[in-house]
Amino acid sequence: MKDGKRGTDIFFSTIYEQINITYAPVVVRSYRPLNSSDIASGVEQQHLTVFSLAFLDSDDAIAKSFQGITDFSSKTVNICIGVLSALVAISIMLIIYIAFRVSTSMTEPILQLLDVIQNINCMGISNDDITKLTNYKGSCCEVDSVYKTMEMLYKVVQFANSAFFSGDLEVAYQVLRDSLRLFTRL
């Protein structure tokens, strides 16, 4: 400070409080003639230090000025955490709902097909089971393909049975043999 320089320093007051000091010189530009007897010779610019300016502040005063910012930022962080938590919760519920709908749309036709096949295996098939096959609009093309295949198999076996019971054993045998070849290739 005595040399006309700027800087910062720390010292302790008589009550052992830490004081921060920041100082800088106040410099004034002035112009001095090169030759005072001859004005035409010009002037030179000088920087003169008039005085040094210092600011003193305790650590408590500096911390107090940032306390409002800390409170505001803490409140903002808490609000952001709450909003993000709500968004995450809503997203998770939406994902669970979509997964439920997709899995339901895939399992319902399979369970219905299982019911029809169990009825066929128990020889308890009815016209209601066949209408389930013909009127069903499934969730995916694989399930629809299985439904159409089962419907076609039922019709072929019904035709073969009709031919068998009407006494045309050759037609019944040919139809059943062709259907067996067809369905074993699938």
mmCIF file of C-alpha atoms in Angstrom:
data_model
loop_
_atom_site.group_PDB
_atom_site.id
_atom_site.type_symbol
_atom_site.label_atom_id
_atom_site.label_comp_id
_atom_site.label_asym_id
_atom_site.label_seq_id
_atom_site.Cartn_x
_atom_site.Cartn_y
_atom_site.Cartn_z
ATOM 1 C CA MET A 1 0.000 0.000 0.000
ATOM 2 C CA LYS A 2 2.893 2.342 0.760
ATOM 3 C CA ASP A 3 4.540 1.573 -2.583
ATOM 4 C CA GLY A 4 1.442 2.482 -4.584
ATOM 5 C CA LYS A 5 0.590 -1.135 -5.426
ATOM 6 C CA ARG A 6 -2.703 -2.995 -5.194
ATOM 7 C CA GLY A 7 -3.369 -6.153 -3.211
ATOM 8 C CA THR A 8 -5.267 -7.990 -0.491
ATOM 9 C CA ASP A 9 -4.301 -9.069 2.990
ATOM 10 C CA ILE A 10 -5.737 -10.571 6.156
ATOM 11 C CA PHE A 11 -5.198 -9.466 9.721
ATOM 12 C CA PHE A 12 -6.851 -10.040 13.066
ATOM 13 C CA SER A 13 -8.477 -7.302 15.085
ATOM 14 C CA THR A 14 -8.100 -6.861 18.822
ATOM 15 C CA ILE A 15 -11.119 -9.112 19.424
ATOM 16 C CA TYR A 16 -9.555 -11.854 17.269
ATOM 17 C CA GLU A 17 -11.918 -11.300 14.396
ATOM 18 C CA GLN A 18 -10.490 -11.959 10.945
ATOM 19 C CA ILE A 19 -10.515 -8.814 8.812
ATOM 20 C CA ASN A 20 -9.969 -8.836 5.057
ATOM 21 C CA ILE A 21 -8.426 -5.764 3.504
ATOM 22 C CA THR A 22 -8.337 -4.920 -0.197
ATOM 23 C CA TYR A 23 -6.429 -1.846 -1.330
ATOM 24 C CA ALA A 24 -5.540 -0.064 -4.565
ATOM 25 C CA PRO A 25 -3.958 3.263 -5.438
ATOM 26 C CA VAL A 26 -5.933 6.153 -6.918
ATOM 27 C CA VAL A 27 -3.862 7.394 -9.849
ATOM 28 C CA VAL A 28 -4.388 10.712 -11.621
ATOM 29 C CA ARG A 29 -3.003 11.525 -15.055
ATOM 30 C CA SER A 30 -1.305 14.859 -15.337
ATOM 31 C CA TYR A 31 0.670 16.603 -18.052
ATOM 32 C CA ARG A 32 3.956 18.362 -17.380
ATOM 33 C CA PRO A 33 5.680 20.567 -19.958
ATOM 34 C CA LEU A 34 8.996 19.271 -21.272
ATOM 35 C CA ASN A 35 10.515 22.738 -21.328
ATOM 36 C CA SER A 36 8.711 25.314 -19.223
ATOM 37 C CA SER A 37 10.254 28.231 -21.115
ATOM 38 C CA ASP A 38 9.273 26.842 -24.558
ATOM 39 C CA ILE A 39 5.623 25.812 -24.923
ATOM 40 C CA ALA A 40 6.200 24.419 -28.400
ATOM 41 C CA SER A 41 8.410 21.614 -27.067
ATOM 42 C CA GLY A 42 5.309 19.732 -25.816
ATOM 43 C CA VAL A 43 4.204 17.916 -22.693
ATOM 44 C CA GLU A 44 4.677 14.503 -21.160
ATOM 45 C CA GLN A 45 2.026 12.466 -19.438
ATOM 46 C CA GLN A 46 2.592 11.476 -15.809
ATOM 47 C CA HIS A 47 0.719 9.192 -13.481
ATOM 48 C CA LEU A 48 0.629 10.530 -9.978
ATOM 49 C CA THR A 49 -0.562 8.528 -6.994
ATOM 50 C CA VAL A 50 -2.805 10.797 -4.996
ATOM 51 C CA PHE A 51 -3.780 8.305 -2.266
ATOM 52 C CA SER A 52 -4.582 4.604 -1.740
ATOM 53 C CA LEU A 53 -8.106 3.415 -1.159
ATOM 54 C CA ALA A 54 -8.732 0.416 1.116
ATOM 55 C CA PHE A 55 -11.839 -1.599 1.980
ATOM 56 C CA LEU A 56 -12.055 -3.532 5.214
ATOM 57 C CA ASP A 57 -14.599 -6.237 5.880
ATOM 58 C CA SER A 58 -14.904 -9.070 8.369
ATOM 59 C CA ASP A 59 -15.537 -12.671 7.350
ATOM 60 C CA ASP A 60 -18.945 -12.565 9.036
ATOM 61 C CA ALA A 61 -20.025 -9.540 6.993
ATOM 62 C CA ILE A 62 -18.880 -11.163 3.759
ATOM 63 C CA ALA A 63 -20.680 -14.429 4.610
ATOM 64 C CA LYS A 64 -23.850 -12.521 5.568
ATOM 65 C CA SER A 65 -24.040 -10.946 2.112
ATOM 66 C CA PHE A 66 -24.065 -14.425 0.547
ATOM 67 C CA GLN A 67 -26.595 -15.872 3.008
ATOM 68 C CA GLY A 68 -29.573 -14.658 0.969
ATOM 69 C CA ILE A 69 -28.144 -16.263 -2.148
ATOM 70 C CA THR A 70 -27.582 -19.529 -0.268
ATOM 71 C CA ASP A 71 -31.168 -19.536 1.000
ATOM 72 C CA PHE A 72 -32.511 -18.784 -2.474
ATOM 73 C CA SER A 73 -30.377 -21.450 -4.153
ATOM 74 C CA SER A 74 -31.341 -24.032 -1.502
ATOM 75 C CA LYS A 75 -35.026 -23.284 -2.092
ATOM 76 C CA THR A 76 -34.547 -23.498 -5.864
ATOM 77 C CA VAL A 77 -32.692 -26.810 -5.563
ATOM 78 C CA ASN A 78 -35.476 -28.252 -3.392
ATOM 79 C CA ILE A 79 -38.129 -27.144 -5.903
ATOM 80 C CA CYS A 80 -36.145 -28.682 -8.784
ATOM 81 C CA ILE A 81 -35.731 -31.941 -6.866
ATOM 82 C CA GLY A 82 -39.483 -32.045 -6.225
ATOM 83 C CA VAL A 83 -40.363 -31.350 -9.859
ATOM 84 C CA LEU A 84 -37.878 -33.930 -11.156
ATOM 85 C CA SER A 85 -39.130 -36.509 -8.652
ATOM 86 C CA ALA A 86 -42.700 -35.910 -9.810
ATOM 87 C CA LEU A 87 -41.645 -36.260 -13.459
ATOM 88 C CA VAL A 88 -39.810 -39.500 -12.711
ATOM 89 C CA ALA A 89 -42.820 -40.878 -10.813
ATOM 90 C CA ILE A 90 -45.217 -39.938 -13.615
ATOM 91 C CA SER A 91 -42.859 -41.440 -16.213
ATOM 92 C CA ILE A 92 -42.598 -44.690 -14.273
ATOM 93 C CA MET A 93 -46.376 -44.933 -13.919
ATOM 94 C CA LEU A 94 -46.795 -44.243 -17.636
ATOM 95 C CA ILE A 95 -44.246 -46.936 -18.520
ATOM 96 C CA ILE A 96 -45.964 -49.427 -16.213
ATOM 97 C CA TYR A 97 -49.358 -48.605 -17.768
ATOM 98 C CA ILE A 98 -48.019 -49.024 -21.316
ATOM 99 C CA ALA A 99 -46.278 -52.289 -20.395
ATOM 100 C CA PHE A 100 -49.527 -53.547 -18.825
ATOM 101 C CA ARG A 101 -51.539 -52.673 -21.936
ATOM 102 C CA VAL A 102 -49.021 -54.295 -24.279
ATOM 103 C CA SER A 103 -48.715 -57.461 -22.217
ATOM 104 C CA THR A 104 -52.506 -57.686 -21.866
ATOM 105 C CA SER A 105 -52.998 -57.285 -25.599
ATOM 106 C CA MET A 106 -50.531 -60.111 -26.184
ATOM 107 C CA THR A 107 -51.690 -62.536 -23.496
ATOM 108 C CA GLU A 108 -55.474 -62.290 -23.965
ATOM 109 C CA PRO A 109 -55.495 -63.843 -27.457
ATOM 110 C CA ILE A 110 -53.031 -66.536 -26.387
ATOM 111 C CA LEU A 111 -55.164 -67.432 -23.370
ATOM 112 C CA GLN A 112 -58.260 -67.544 -25.577
ATOM 113 C CA LEU A 113 -56.443 -69.804 -28.061
ATOM 114 C CA LEU A 114 -55.290 -72.017 -25.199
ATOM 115 C CA ASP A 115 -58.902 -72.348 -24.042
ATOM 116 C CA VAL A 116 -60.029 -73.366 -27.544
ATOM 117 C CA ILE A 117 -57.198 -75.898 -27.910
ATOM 118 C CA GLN A 118 -57.960 -77.407 -24.499
ATOM 119 C CA ASN A 119 -61.604 -77.772 -25.522
ATOM 120 C CA ILE A 120 -60.495 -79.456 -28.764
ATOM 121 C CA ASN A 121 -58.241 -81.828 -26.802
ATOM 122 C CA CYS A 122 -61.074 -82.705 -24.427
ATOM 123 C CA MET A 123 -63.426 -83.253 -27.406
ATOM 124 C CA GLY A 124 -65.628 -80.564 -25.949
ATOM 125 C CA ILE A 125 -65.452 -78.121 -28.844
ATOM 126 C CA SER A 126 -68.586 -76.182 -29.583
ATOM 127 C CA ASN A 127 -69.740 -73.731 -32.205
ATOM 128 C CA ASP A 128 -68.996 -70.982 -29.685
ATOM 129 C CA ASP A 129 -65.304 -71.964 -29.796
ATOM 130 C CA ILE A 130 -65.316 -71.809 -33.575
ATOM 131 C CA THR A 131 -66.906 -68.362 -33.567
ATOM 132 C CA LYS A 132 -64.121 -67.267 -31.219
ATOM 133 C CA LEU A 133 -61.671 -68.307 -33.913
ATOM 134 C CA THR A 134 -63.504 -66.800 -36.884
ATOM 135 C CA ASN A 135 -64.529 -63.516 -35.250
ATOM 136 C CA TYR A 136 -61.307 -62.769 -33.427
ATOM 137 C CA LYS A 137 -59.144 -59.816 -34.377
ATOM 138 C CA GLY A 138 -55.853 -60.497 -32.601
ATOM 139 C CA SER A 139 -53.097 -58.292 -31.307
ATOM 140 C CA CYS A 140 -50.356 -59.351 -33.692
ATOM 141 C CA CYS A 141 -49.971 -61.165 -36.984
ATOM 142 C CA GLU A 142 -48.407 -64.260 -35.361
ATOM 143 C CA VAL A 143 -51.436 -64.825 -33.142
ATOM 144 C CA ASP A 144 -53.779 -64.130 -36.071
ATOM 145 C CA SER A 145 -51.854 -66.681 -38.144
ATOM 146 C CA VAL A 146 -52.234 -69.309 -35.401
ATOM 147 C CA TYR A 147 -55.972 -68.573 -35.194
ATOM 148 C CA LYS A 148 -56.402 -68.938 -38.966
ATOM 149 C CA THR A 149 -54.359 -72.152 -38.981
ATOM 150 C CA MET A 150 -56.437 -73.646 -36.166
ATOM 151 C CA GLU A 151 -59.637 -72.652 -37.943
ATOM 152 C CA MET A 152 -58.444 -74.220 -41.194
ATOM 153 C CA LEU A 153 -57.359 -77.390 -39.387
ATOM 154 C CA TYR A 154 -60.764 -77.659 -37.720
ATOM 155 C CA LYS A 155 -62.569 -77.259 -41.052
ATOM 156 C CA VAL A 156 -60.319 -79.839 -42.763
ATOM 157 C CA VAL A 157 -60.853 -82.368 -39.957
ATOM 158 C CA GLN A 158 -64.608 -81.674 -40.048
ATOM 159 C CA PHE A 159 -64.632 -82.245 -43.818
ATOM 160 C CA ALA A 160 -62.649 -85.465 -43.428
ATOM 161 C CA ASN A 161 -65.016 -86.647 -40.698
ATOM 162 C CA SER A 162 -68.021 -85.878 -42.888
ATOM 163 C CA ALA A 163 -66.449 -87.840 -45.749
ATOM 164 C CA PHE A 164 -65.619 -90.731 -43.405
ATOM 165 C CA PHE A 165 -69.128 -90.919 -41.932
ATOM 166 C CA SER A 166 -70.708 -90.662 -45.367
ATOM 167 C CA GLY A 167 -68.742 -93.743 -46.396
ATOM 168 C CA ASP A 168 -66.120 -92.163 -48.676
ATOM 169 C CA LEU A 169 -63.025 -93.547 -46.978
ATOM 170 C CA GLU A 170 -60.639 -92.713 -49.839
ATOM 171 C CA VAL A 171 -61.481 -88.974 -49.766
ATOM 172 C CA ALA A 172 -61.284 -88.873 -45.974
ATOM 173 C CA TYR A 173 -57.883 -90.567 -46.047
ATOM 174 C CA GLN A 174 -56.540 -88.262 -48.783
ATOM 175 C CA VAL A 175 -57.741 -85.108 -47.000
ATOM 176 C CA LEU A 176 -56.306 -86.176 -43.651
ATOM 177 C CA ARG A 177 -52.996 -87.249 -45.220
ATOM 178 C CA ASP A 178 -52.676 -83.936 -47.120
ATOM 179 C CA SER A 179 -53.551 -81.911 -44.036
ATOM 180 C CA LEU A 180 -51.013 -83.874 -41.977
ATOM 181 C CA ARG A 181 -48.310 -83.139 -44.550
ATOM 182 C CA LEU A 182 -49.301 -79.484 -44.665
ATOM 183 C CA PHE A 183 -49.375 -78.969 -40.898
ATOM 184 C CA THR A 184 -46.146 -80.854 -40.207
ATOM 185 C CA ARG A 185 -44.380 -78.511 -42.640
ATOM 186 C CA LEU A 186 -45.624 -75.481 -40.717
#
